[in-house]
mmCIF file of C-alpha atoms in Angstrom:
data_model
loop_
_atom_site.group_PDB
_atom_site.id
_atom_site.type_symbol
_atom_site.label_atom_id
_atom_site.label_comp_id
_atom_site.label_asym_id
_atom_site.label_seq_id
_atom_site.Cartn_x
_atom_site.Cartn_y
_atom_site.Cartn_z
ATOM 1 C CA PRO A 400 -7.262 26.995 -32.046
ATOM 2 C CA TRP A 401 -4.051 29.002 -32.407
ATOM 3 C CA ARG A 402 -2.205 27.896 -29.250
ATOM 4 C CA THR A 403 -2.713 24.168 -29.883
ATOM 5 C CA LEU A 404 -1.974 24.619 -33.599
ATOM 6 C CA MET A 405 1.632 25.661 -32.941
ATOM 7 C CA PRO A 406 4.337 23.047 -33.667
ATOM 8 C CA THR A 407 5.558 21.069 -30.675
ATOM 9 C CA TYR A 408 8.442 19.155 -32.277
ATOM 10 C CA TRP A 409 10.880 19.062 -35.149
ATOM 11 C CA LEU A 410 12.815 16.206 -36.738
ATOM 12 C CA PRO A 411 15.899 16.235 -38.956
ATOM 13 C CA ALA A 412 15.241 15.445 -42.616
ATOM 14 C CA TYR A 413 17.588 14.062 -45.254
ATOM 15 C CA LEU A 414 16.682 13.882 -48.952
ATOM 16 C CA GLN A 415 18.479 13.425 -52.248
ATOM 17 C CA SER A 416 18.026 15.606 -55.308
ATOM 18 C CA ASP A 417 17.185 14.050 -58.669
ATOM 19 C CA ASP A 418 20.925 13.807 -59.397
ATOM 20 C CA ALA A 419 21.632 12.122 -56.010
ATOM 21 C CA LYS A 420 23.056 15.179 -54.217
ATOM 22 C CA PRO A 421 22.339 15.343 -50.450
ATOM 23 C CA MET A 422 19.812 17.798 -49.022
ATOM 24 C CA TYR A 423 19.473 18.527 -45.288
ATOM 25 C CA GLY A 424 16.745 20.182 -43.270
ATOM 26 C CA LEU A 425 13.872 19.571 -40.893
ATOM 27 C CA LEU A 426 10.202 18.709 -40.785
ATOM 28 C CA THR A 427 7.414 19.604 -38.390
ATOM 29 C CA SER A 428 3.635 19.705 -38.239
ATOM 30 C CA GLY A 429 0.735 20.859 -36.107
ATOM 31 C CA SER A 430 -2.995 20.435 -35.533
ATOM 32 C CA ASP A 431 -5.473 22.053 -33.187
ATOM 33 C CA VAL A 432 -7.083 20.121 -30.359
ATOM 34 C CA ILE A 433 -10.387 19.429 -32.171
ATOM 35 C CA GLY A 434 -8.878 18.650 -35.579
ATOM 36 C CA ARG A 435 -10.242 21.642 -37.481
ATOM 37 C CA HIS A 436 -6.818 22.749 -38.729
ATOM 38 C CA ALA A 437 -3.823 20.587 -39.651
ATOM 39 C CA TRP A 438 -0.565 21.449 -41.397
ATOM 40 C CA ALA A 439 2.848 19.969 -42.163
ATOM 41 C CA LEU A 440 6.109 21.496 -43.368
ATOM 42 C CA GLN A 441 9.353 20.003 -44.663
ATOM 43 C CA ALA A 442 12.193 22.326 -45.604
ATOM 44 C CA VAL A 443 15.607 21.189 -46.851
ATOM 45 C CA TYR A 444 18.683 22.767 -48.447
ATOM 46 C CA GLY A 445 21.143 21.260 -50.919
ATOM 47 C CA PRO A 446 24.656 22.694 -50.426
ATOM 48 C CA ASP A 447 25.966 21.224 -53.706
ATOM 49 C CA HIS A 448 23.523 23.186 -55.871
ATOM 50 C CA LYS A 449 22.718 25.840 -53.217
ATOM 51 C CA GLU A 450 18.999 25.128 -53.685
ATOM 52 C CA PRO A 451 16.093 24.880 -51.232
ATOM 53 C CA GLY A 452 13.357 22.264 -51.268
ATOM 54 C CA VAL A 453 10.023 22.942 -49.586
ATOM 55 C CA ASP A 454 6.812 20.939 -49.122
ATOM 56 C CA PHE A 455 3.847 22.445 -47.262
ATOM 57 C CA SER A 456 0.302 21.165 -46.773
ATOM 58 C CA TYR A 457 -2.698 22.525 -44.901
ATOM 59 C CA ALA A 458 -6.187 21.093 -44.383
ATOM 60 C CA TYR A 459 -9.240 22.862 -42.974
ATOM 61 C CA ALA A 460 -12.185 20.765 -41.762
ATOM 62 C CA GLY A 461 -14.283 23.583 -40.302
ATOM 63 C CA PHE A 462 -16.911 23.269 -43.030
ATOM 64 C CA LYS A 463 -17.274 19.533 -42.222
ATOM 65 C CA ASN A 464 -17.952 18.995 -45.922
ATOM 66 C CA PRO A 465 -16.073 19.822 -48.073
ATOM 67 C CA LEU A 466 -12.566 19.455 -46.692
ATOM 68 C CA VAL A 467 -10.322 22.306 -47.910
ATOM 69 C CA GLY A 468 -6.784 21.327 -48.846
ATOM 70 C CA VAL A 469 -3.848 23.571 -49.742
ATOM 71 C CA TYR A 470 -0.510 22.237 -50.951
ATOM 72 C CA GLY A 471 2.691 23.983 -52.030
ATOM 73 C CA THR A 472 6.090 22.751 -53.135
ATOM 74 C CA GLU A 473 9.371 24.057 -54.529
ATOM 75 C CA ALA A 474 11.728 21.606 -56.234
ATOM 76 C CA TYR A 475 14.456 21.451 -58.881
ATOM 77 C CA ASP A 476 15.230 19.182 -61.829
ATOM 78 C CA HIS A 477 18.772 19.032 -63.255
ATOM 79 C CA PHE A 478 19.991 18.369 -66.804
ATOM 80 C CA GLY A 479 23.516 18.171 -68.216
ATOM 81 C CA LEU A 480 24.722 20.817 -70.682
ATOM 82 C CA TYR A 481 27.151 19.826 -73.448
ATOM 83 C CA ASP A 482 29.033 21.736 -76.123
ATOM 84 C CA ASN A 483 29.155 20.903 -79.841
ATOM 85 C CA LYS A 484 31.768 18.230 -79.146
ATOM 86 C CA LYS A 485 29.479 16.583 -76.548
ATOM 87 C CA VAL A 486 31.782 17.617 -73.710
ATOM 88 C CA PHE A 487 30.025 18.309 -70.399
ATOM 89 C CA VAL A 488 30.212 22.038 -69.583
ATOM 90 C CA GLY A 489 27.651 22.556 -66.827
ATOM 91 C CA THR A 490 24.195 21.954 -65.418
ATOM 92 C CA LEU A 491 20.794 23.371 -66.270
ATOM 93 C CA ALA A 492 18.502 23.600 -63.227
ATOM 94 C CA ARG A 493 14.739 23.869 -63.701
ATOM 95 C CA ARG A 494 12.861 25.250 -60.705
ATOM 96 C CA LYS A 495 9.210 24.280 -60.210
ATOM 97 C CA VAL A 496 6.994 26.101 -57.729
ATOM 98 C CA ILE A 497 3.531 24.508 -57.504
ATOM 99 C CA GLY A 498 0.461 25.503 -55.524
ATOM 100 C CA ASP A 499 -2.742 23.428 -55.248
ATOM 101 C CA LEU A 500 -6.165 24.275 -53.831
ATOM 102 C CA ALA A 501 -8.767 21.508 -53.651
ATOM 103 C CA LEU A 502 -12.227 20.926 -52.194
ATOM 104 C CA THR A 503 -12.956 17.326 -51.238
ATOM 105 C CA PHE A 504 -16.544 16.241 -50.682
ATOM 106 C CA ARG A 505 -16.656 13.080 -48.564
ATOM 107 C CA ARG A 506 -19.472 10.584 -48.045
ATOM 108 C CA PRO A 507 -18.427 7.968 -45.483
ATOM 109 C CA ARG A 508 -20.962 5.257 -44.662
ATOM 110 C CA VAL A 509 -20.942 2.012 -42.679
ATOM 111 C CA ARG A 510 -20.340 -0.149 -45.771
ATOM 112 C CA THR A 511 -19.170 2.351 -48.390
ATOM 113 C CA ASN A 512 -16.841 5.313 -48.664
ATOM 114 C CA SER A 513 -16.833 7.774 -51.543
ATOM 115 C CA SER A 514 -15.298 11.162 -52.292
ATOM 116 C CA LEU A 515 -15.120 13.796 -55.011
ATOM 117 C CA SER A 516 -12.327 16.368 -55.281
ATOM 118 C CA ILE A 517 -12.325 19.509 -57.412
ATOM 119 C CA GLY A 518 -9.268 21.690 -57.527
ATOM 120 C CA THR A 519 -6.989 24.100 -59.294
ATOM 121 C CA GLU A 520 -3.225 24.204 -59.637
ATOM 122 C CA LEU A 521 -0.720 26.862 -60.616
ATOM 123 C CA GLU A 522 2.875 26.025 -61.525
ATOM 124 C CA TRP A 523 5.750 28.421 -62.163
ATOM 125 C CA ARG A 524 8.921 27.304 -63.945
ATOM 126 C CA ASP A 525 12.201 29.133 -64.437
ATOM 127 C CA PHE A 526 15.789 28.136 -65.108
ATOM 128 C CA ARG A 527 19.341 28.802 -64.049
ATOM 129 C CA THR A 528 22.713 27.287 -64.925
ATOM 130 C CA GLU A 529 25.865 26.205 -63.134
ATOM 131 C CA PRO A 530 28.042 28.138 -63.833
ATOM 132 C CA ALA A 531 25.679 31.107 -64.149
ATOM 133 C CA ALA A 532 27.427 32.479 -67.262
ATOM 134 C CA LEU A 533 26.108 29.545 -69.317
ATOM 135 C CA LEU A 534 22.549 30.882 -69.168
ATOM 136 C CA ALA A 535 23.334 33.721 -71.574
ATOM 137 C CA ARG A 536 24.866 31.226 -74.034
ATOM 138 C CA SER A 537 21.907 28.841 -73.854
ATOM 139 C CA SER A 538 18.568 28.986 -75.638
ATOM 140 C CA PRO A 539 16.524 32.166 -74.968
ATOM 141 C CA ALA A 540 13.703 29.828 -73.882
ATOM 142 C CA TYR A 541 15.600 29.289 -70.611
ATOM 143 C CA SER A 542 15.759 33.009 -69.771
ATOM 144 C CA ARG A 543 12.070 33.478 -68.969
ATOM 145 C CA THR A 544 9.466 32.284 -66.492
ATOM 146 C CA TYR A 545 6.621 30.000 -67.539
ATOM 147 C CA THR A 546 3.239 29.703 -65.843
ATOM 148 C CA PHE A 547 1.047 26.593 -66.098
ATOM 149 C CA PRO A 548 -2.511 26.821 -64.697
ATOM 150 C CA ALA A 549 -4.527 23.602 -64.370
ATOM 151 C CA PHE A 550 -7.893 22.297 -63.219
ATOM 152 C CA PHE A 551 -8.563 18.767 -62.037
ATOM 153 C CA VAL A 552 -11.368 16.592 -60.754
ATOM 154 C CA SER A 553 -11.016 13.178 -59.128
ATOM 155 C CA GLY A 554 -13.341 10.715 -57.490
ATOM 156 C CA ALA A 555 -13.228 7.431 -55.582
ATOM 157 C CA PHE A 556 -15.613 4.759 -54.317
ATOM 158 C CA SER A 557 -14.983 1.699 -52.159
ATOM 159 C CA ASN A 558 -17.099 -0.951 -50.452
ATOM 160 C CA VAL A 559 -14.382 -3.482 -49.603
ATOM 161 C CA LYS A 560 -14.254 -5.322 -46.275
ATOM 162 C CA VAL A 561 -11.194 -5.709 -44.030
ATOM 163 C CA PRO A 562 -11.775 -8.301 -41.231
ATOM 164 C CA SER A 563 -9.476 -8.169 -38.228
ATOM 165 C CA ASN A 564 -7.039 -10.879 -39.394
ATOM 166 C CA ALA A 565 -7.403 -10.217 -43.125
ATOM 167 C CA ILE A 566 -4.360 -10.382 -45.404
ATOM 168 C CA SER A 567 -6.129 -8.375 -48.133
ATOM 169 C CA TYR A 568 -9.155 -6.311 -48.976
ATOM 170 C CA GLU A 569 -12.181 -8.617 -49.405
ATOM 171 C CA ASP A 570 -15.610 -8.860 -51.058
ATOM 172 C CA GLY A 571 -15.924 -5.504 -52.745
ATOM 173 C CA VAL A 572 -14.689 -3.088 -55.377
ATOM 174 C CA GLN A 573 -12.545 0.052 -55.471
ATOM 175 C CA LEU A 574 -13.081 2.574 -58.262
ATOM 176 C CA SER A 575 -11.250 5.845 -58.925
ATOM 177 C CA PHE A 576 -10.596 8.366 -61.682
ATOM 178 C CA ASN A 577 -8.668 11.593 -62.242
ATOM 179 C CA ALA A 578 -9.190 14.096 -65.067
ATOM 180 C CA ARG A 579 -6.924 17.096 -65.621
ATOM 181 C CA THR A 580 -6.601 19.983 -68.059
ATOM 182 C CA ARG A 581 -3.441 22.098 -68.149
ATOM 183 C CA TRP A 582 -1.996 24.857 -70.350
ATOM 184 C CA ARG A 583 0.782 27.444 -70.555
ATOM 185 C CA SER A 584 -0.598 30.885 -69.798
ATOM 186 C CA ASP A 585 1.173 32.731 -72.650
ATOM 187 C CA SER A 586 -0.150 30.282 -75.281
ATOM 188 C CA ALA A 587 -3.314 28.707 -73.907
ATOM 189 C CA SER A 588 -4.832 27.566 -77.201
ATOM 190 C CA GLY A 589 -1.613 26.017 -78.445
ATOM 191 C CA THR A 590 -0.544 24.278 -75.236
ATOM 192 C CA GLN A 591 -3.740 23.092 -73.522
ATOM 193 C CA SER A 592 -3.490 19.401 -72.711
ATOM 194 C CA ASN A 593 -5.999 16.974 -71.223
ATOM 195 C CA SER A 594 -5.557 13.639 -69.468
ATOM 196 C CA VAL A 595 -7.784 11.004 -67.855
ATOM 197 C CA VAL A 596 -6.801 8.026 -65.702
ATOM 198 C CA ALA A 597 -9.239 5.391 -64.419
ATOM 199 C CA LEU A 598 -8.670 2.457 -62.064
ATOM 200 C CA ALA A 599 -10.892 -0.459 -60.972
ATOM 201 C CA SER A 600 -10.127 -3.278 -58.515
ATOM 202 C CA ALA A 601 -12.283 -6.181 -57.316
ATOM 203 C CA PHE A 602 -11.766 -8.649 -54.455
ATOM 204 C CA LYS A 603 -13.486 -11.976 -53.662
ATOM 205 C CA SER A 604 -12.790 -13.976 -50.517
ATOM 206 C CA LEU A 605 -12.690 -17.779 -50.378
ATOM 207 C CA ASP A 606 -13.383 -19.670 -47.149
ATOM 208 C CA PHE A 607 -10.466 -22.099 -47.289
ATOM 209 C CA ALA A 608 -8.210 -23.308 -44.482
ATOM 210 C CA GLY A 609 -6.091 -20.765 -42.631
ATOM 211 C CA PHE A 610 -6.283 -17.971 -40.076
ATOM 212 C CA ALA A 611 -7.784 -15.634 -42.734
ATOM 213 C CA HIS A 612 -9.720 -15.868 -45.987
ATOM 214 C CA HIS A 613 -7.970 -16.633 -49.242
ATOM 215 C CA VAL A 614 -8.617 -13.848 -51.774
ATOM 216 C CA ILE A 615 -8.762 -13.504 -55.557
ATOM 217 C CA ALA A 616 -7.894 -9.909 -56.525
ATOM 218 C CA VAL A 617 -8.246 -8.365 -59.987
ATOM 219 C CA ARG A 618 -7.160 -4.907 -61.104
ATOM 220 C CA ALA A 619 -7.480 -2.936 -64.374
ATOM 221 C CA ALA A 620 -6.152 0.538 -65.256
ATOM 222 C CA ALA A 621 -6.368 2.823 -68.282
ATOM 223 C CA GLY A 622 -4.779 6.172 -69.083
ATOM 224 C CA TRP A 623 -5.179 8.668 -71.936
ATOM 225 C CA GLU A 624 -3.688 12.072 -72.670
ATOM 226 C CA ASP A 625 -3.637 14.226 -75.776
ATOM 227 C CA ALA A 626 -0.640 15.051 -77.933
ATOM 228 C CA LYS A 627 0.077 18.338 -76.140
ATOM 229 C CA SER A 628 0.713 16.770 -72.747
ATOM 230 C CA PRO A 629 4.223 17.461 -71.328
ATOM 231 C CA THR A 630 4.291 14.148 -69.426
ATOM 232 C CA GLU A 631 3.907 10.479 -70.333
ATOM 233 C CA PHE A 632 2.631 7.201 -68.906
ATOM 234 C CA ASN A 633 5.167 4.505 -68.007
ATOM 235 C CA ALA A 634 4.597 0.745 -68.076
ATOM 236 C CA GLY A 635 6.708 -1.626 -65.976
ATOM 237 C CA GLY A 636 8.156 -1.796 -62.489
ATOM 238 C CA VAL A 637 6.991 -3.032 -59.086
ATOM 239 C CA SER A 638 4.031 -1.236 -57.532
ATOM 240 C CA GLY A 639 3.926 -0.710 -53.778
ATOM 241 C CA SER A 640 4.357 2.045 -51.233
ATOM 242 C CA GLN A 641 7.159 3.928 -49.527
ATOM 243 C CA LEU A 642 8.556 3.732 -46.005
ATOM 244 C CA ALA A 643 10.408 6.540 -44.220
ATOM 245 C CA VAL A 644 13.090 4.650 -42.263
ATOM 246 C CA ILE A 645 14.050 7.980 -40.711
ATOM 247 C CA PRO A 646 12.581 11.323 -41.792
ATOM 248 C CA GLY A 647 13.605 11.925 -45.389
ATOM 249 C CA VAL A 648 15.207 8.502 -45.941
ATOM 250 C CA ILE A 649 12.725 6.597 -48.096
ATOM 251 C CA LEU A 650 12.552 2.910 -49.010
ATOM 252 C CA GLY A 651 10.278 1.617 -51.759
ATOM 253 C CA ASP A 652 9.342 2.767 -55.223
ATOM 254 C CA GLY A 653 5.785 3.970 -54.637
ATOM 255 C CA ARG A 654 2.520 3.218 -56.393
ATOM 256 C CA ARG A 655 2.613 2.402 -60.122
ATOM 257 C CA MET A 656 -0.540 2.625 -62.199
ATOM 258 C CA PHE A 657 0.816 0.307 -64.928
ATOM 259 C CA GLY A 658 3.308 -1.817 -63.015
ATOM 260 C CA VAL A 659 4.658 -5.115 -64.362
ATOM 261 C CA ARG A 660 6.942 -6.997 -61.997
ATOM 262 C CA GLY A 661 10.161 -8.209 -63.627
ATOM 263 C CA PHE A 662 10.617 -5.085 -65.804
ATOM 264 C CA ALA A 663 12.122 -1.642 -65.285
ATOM 265 C CA GLY A 664 9.701 1.121 -64.352
ATOM 266 C CA ASN A 665 10.127 2.928 -67.682
ATOM 267 C CA ALA A 666 10.303 -0.098 -69.975
ATOM 268 C CA LEU A 667 7.524 1.371 -72.138
ATOM 269 C CA TYR A 668 6.158 4.901 -72.315
ATOM 270 C CA GLY A 669 3.521 6.750 -74.287
ATOM 271 C CA SER A 670 0.434 8.947 -74.280
ATOM 272 C CA GLN A 671 -1.935 5.997 -73.841
ATOM 273 C CA ALA A 672 -1.635 3.033 -71.490
ATOM 274 C CA LEU A 673 -3.468 -0.075 -70.314
ATOM 275 C CA GLY A 674 -2.661 -2.489 -67.519
ATOM 276 C CA GLY A 675 -4.053 -5.334 -65.469
ATOM 277 C CA THR A 676 -3.163 -7.748 -62.667
ATOM 278 C CA VAL A 677 -4.618 -10.966 -61.259
ATOM 279 C CA GLU A 678 -3.497 -12.250 -57.850
ATOM 280 C CA TYR A 679 -4.332 -15.232 -55.645
ATOM 281 C CA ARG A 680 -3.578 -14.360 -52.007
ATOM 282 C CA ALA A 681 -3.333 -17.035 -49.283
ATOM 283 C CA PRO A 682 -2.516 -16.914 -45.535
ATOM 284 C CA LEU A 683 0.485 -18.884 -44.249
ATOM 285 C CA ALA A 684 1.090 -18.174 -40.568
ATOM 286 C CA LEU A 685 0.091 -15.845 -37.741
ATOM 287 C CA PRO A 686 3.135 -15.492 -35.461
ATOM 288 C CA ASP A 687 1.858 -12.438 -33.500
ATOM 289 C CA ALA A 688 5.259 -12.079 -31.859
ATOM 290 C CA GLY A 689 7.781 -9.355 -31.134
ATOM 291 C CA LEU A 690 11.522 -9.429 -31.762
ATOM 292 C CA TRP A 691 13.411 -9.288 -28.470
ATOM 293 C CA HIS A 692 13.119 -5.797 -26.948
ATOM 294 C CA THR A 693 13.062 -3.942 -30.265
ATOM 295 C CA PRO A 694 10.036 -1.970 -31.585
ATOM 296 C CA LEU A 695 9.505 -4.636 -34.269
ATOM 297 C CA PHE A 696 6.420 -6.850 -34.197
ATOM 298 C CA PHE A 697 5.636 -9.690 -36.636
ATOM 299 C CA ARG A 698 1.919 -10.026 -37.271
ATOM 300 C CA SER A 699 1.249 -12.384 -40.184
ATOM 301 C CA LEU A 700 2.843 -14.186 -43.102
ATOM 302 C CA SER A 701 1.070 -14.707 -46.437
ATOM 303 C CA ALA A 702 1.847 -15.706 -50.013
ATOM 304 C CA LEU A 703 0.467 -14.854 -53.429
ATOM 305 C CA ALA A 704 0.744 -15.878 -57.061
ATOM 306 C CA PHE A 705 0.352 -13.171 -59.682
ATOM 307 C CA ALA A 706 0.167 -12.350 -63.375
ATOM 308 C CA ASP A 707 0.827 -8.789 -64.607
ATOM 309 C CA ALA A 708 0.383 -7.197 -68.038
ATOM 310 C CA ALA A 709 0.630 -3.600 -69.261
ATOM 311 C CA THR A 710 1.403 -1.510 -72.299
ATOM 312 C CA ALA A 711 2.057 2.143 -73.117
ATOM 313 C CA TRP A 712 2.221 3.506 -76.652
ATOM 314 C CA CYS A 713 1.814 6.528 -78.912
ATOM 315 C CA PRO A 714 -1.024 5.985 -81.420
ATOM 316 C CA ALA A 715 -0.669 6.085 -85.187
ATOM 317 C CA GLY A 716 -0.369 9.570 -86.588
ATOM 318 C CA THR A 717 1.382 10.965 -83.508
ATOM 319 C CA VAL A 718 4.142 13.456 -84.304
ATOM 320 C CA ALA A 719 7.139 13.971 -82.029
ATOM 321 C CA THR A 720 6.012 15.598 -78.749
ATOM 322 C CA ALA A 721 7.248 15.829 -75.159
ATOM 323 C CA SER A 722 5.334 12.669 -74.220
ATOM 324 C CA CYS A 723 6.102 10.884 -77.515
ATOM 325 C CA PRO A 724 9.596 12.058 -78.589
ATOM 326 C CA LEU A 725 9.803 9.333 -81.272
ATOM 327 C CA GLY A 726 6.309 9.921 -82.640
ATOM 328 C CA ALA A 727 3.994 6.938 -83.111
ATOM 329 C CA THR A 728 5.093 3.668 -81.473
ATOM 330 C CA ALA A 729 3.743 0.127 -81.589
ATOM 331 C CA ARG A 730 1.517 -1.241 -78.848
ATOM 332 C CA ASP A 731 3.905 -3.776 -77.327
ATOM 333 C CA TRP A 732 2.756 -5.668 -74.257
ATOM 334 C CA LEU A 733 4.781 -6.490 -71.171
ATOM 335 C CA ALA A 734 3.678 -9.550 -69.201
ATOM 336 C CA SER A 735 5.075 -11.506 -66.272
ATOM 337 C CA ALA A 736 4.065 -14.105 -63.715
ATOM 338 C CA GLY A 737 5.504 -15.087 -60.367
ATOM 339 C CA ALA A 738 4.997 -15.383 -56.635
ATOM 340 C CA GLU A 739 5.613 -13.453 -53.434
ATOM 341 C CA VAL A 740 5.976 -14.080 -49.711
ATOM 342 C CA ASP A 741 4.597 -11.150 -47.707
ATOM 343 C CA LEU A 742 5.302 -10.253 -44.075
ATOM 344 C CA ASP A 743 3.055 -7.874 -42.176
ATOM 345 C CA ALA A 744 5.084 -6.200 -39.443
ATOM 346 C CA ALA A 745 5.009 -3.111 -37.252
ATOM 347 C CA LEU A 746 7.941 -0.725 -37.097
ATOM 348 C CA GLN A 747 8.169 2.245 -34.746
ATOM 349 C CA TYR A 748 5.811 0.502 -32.308
ATOM 350 C CA ASP A 749 2.401 0.818 -33.961
ATOM 351 C CA THR A 750 2.844 1.640 -37.657
ATOM 352 C CA PRO A 751 2.073 -1.425 -39.828
ATOM 353 C CA TYR A 752 3.918 -2.204 -43.058
ATOM 354 C CA ARG A 753 3.935 -5.047 -45.542
ATOM 355 C CA PHE A 754 7.331 -6.339 -46.664
ATOM 356 C CA ARG A 755 7.270 -8.305 -49.931
ATOM 357 C CA LEU A 756 9.919 -10.634 -51.343
ATOM 358 C CA GLY A 757 9.113 -12.114 -54.725
ATOM 359 C CA VAL A 758 10.275 -13.562 -58.013
ATOM 360 C CA ALA A 759 8.931 -12.574 -61.450
ATOM 361 C CA ALA A 760 9.454 -14.235 -64.819
ATOM 362 C CA PRO A 761 8.948 -12.156 -68.008
ATOM 363 C CA LEU A 762 6.451 -13.809 -70.371
ATOM 364 C CA ALA A 763 6.042 -11.160 -73.087
ATOM 365 C CA GLY A 764 8.129 -8.140 -74.008
ATOM 366 C CA ARG A 765 11.326 -9.959 -73.081
ATOM 367 C CA THR A 766 13.400 -7.470 -75.114
ATOM 368 C CA TYR A 767 12.490 -4.794 -72.537
ATOM 369 C CA ALA A 768 13.585 -6.882 -69.540
ATOM 370 C CA ALA A 769 17.095 -6.779 -68.129
ATOM 371 C CA SER A 770 17.105 -10.570 -68.442
ATOM 372 C CA SER A 771 14.710 -13.153 -69.821
ATOM 373 C CA ASN A 772 15.369 -15.214 -66.684
ATOM 374 C CA PRO A 773 13.270 -14.808 -63.510
ATOM 375 C CA SER A 774 14.328 -11.889 -61.309
ATOM 376 C CA VAL A 775 14.023 -11.356 -57.557
ATOM 377 C CA PHE A 776 12.494 -8.150 -56.200
ATOM 378 C CA PHE A 777 11.736 -6.545 -52.846
ATOM 379 C CA ALA A 778 8.860 -4.127 -52.284
ATOM 380 C CA LEU A 779 6.765 -2.518 -49.558
ATOM 381 C CA GLY A 780 3.002 -2.237 -49.189
ATOM 382 C CA LEU A 781 0.181 -3.813 -51.155
ATOM 383 C CA SER A 782 0.584 -4.077 -54.907
ATOM 384 C CA PHE A 783 -2.997 -2.705 -55.105
#
């Protein structure tokens, strides 16, 4: 496979660091002629911080089942450093190098599709400062390298239908879960953390007037992690997908497990979270038309009415931790209702996307909203 596995193209890539500094580079990929091997690489460099950014993935399908996946990344997070008078003196950069190895067992059938993934992860973290002399004056905790091993297992099942003119998944369910245990290698017993996330969605079609079925869609999500977890769940924000306008230039905010339209993405946070959504989706029009001589094609127009609710909190008895810096917090609920108009279109000739324009009115948790009045939002992809 080696000759056909070699890359045959490269594209320029542009990214932004977490503090909005530009990063430039390229991306490329390759696969052999029968699809046994496939890989992709994106490499960028940020001249402001003089830091690289790398993402690499490789999949091997020679065993047929399971599929072997390898993933590696190098990235940086940046934090401001201040003196005793709260005057900015420099930047602390945290480097994260992560490697994943996973085996995915797949069971595709005519009416169902299921999978189970088992994998391991190893993360290295170290630190540097700008200017470099600040590192010696900072906490000794920043002068060493940390290693975080992890194991994870995830599964998924789906039996939904997607007719040719459908505006939504129909007549079925989607179920998924992810469980993860992680620790710091130099203090395994004191740092081991566990987390579980589960998601369930159901769809029912209705044979009303229109070019496609009307659909009632329901979604529920739950997340739990113990007090030693270094991350947290966030409630709020608009859930969708992302679109690369050009390589490295991304539109959209991505998938949110506990999204609530009309609120900021981090309106609530905590070690436990619940969320749910109900939507009524209806077809409007089927233009099936292109736009002049551009590679833009309008397929269908639909509308939906929705109600979202979610909460994230730290349970009673929780002491201050990385995921719960304020200790225990109340279980406040965010809730909103509204409507969207969705356009299914194809950009770059044959790649379909859903563009969503909507309005959301906060119903509960108004103190966490930027305004108690309805707000307009734009998103990409299905909400779920």
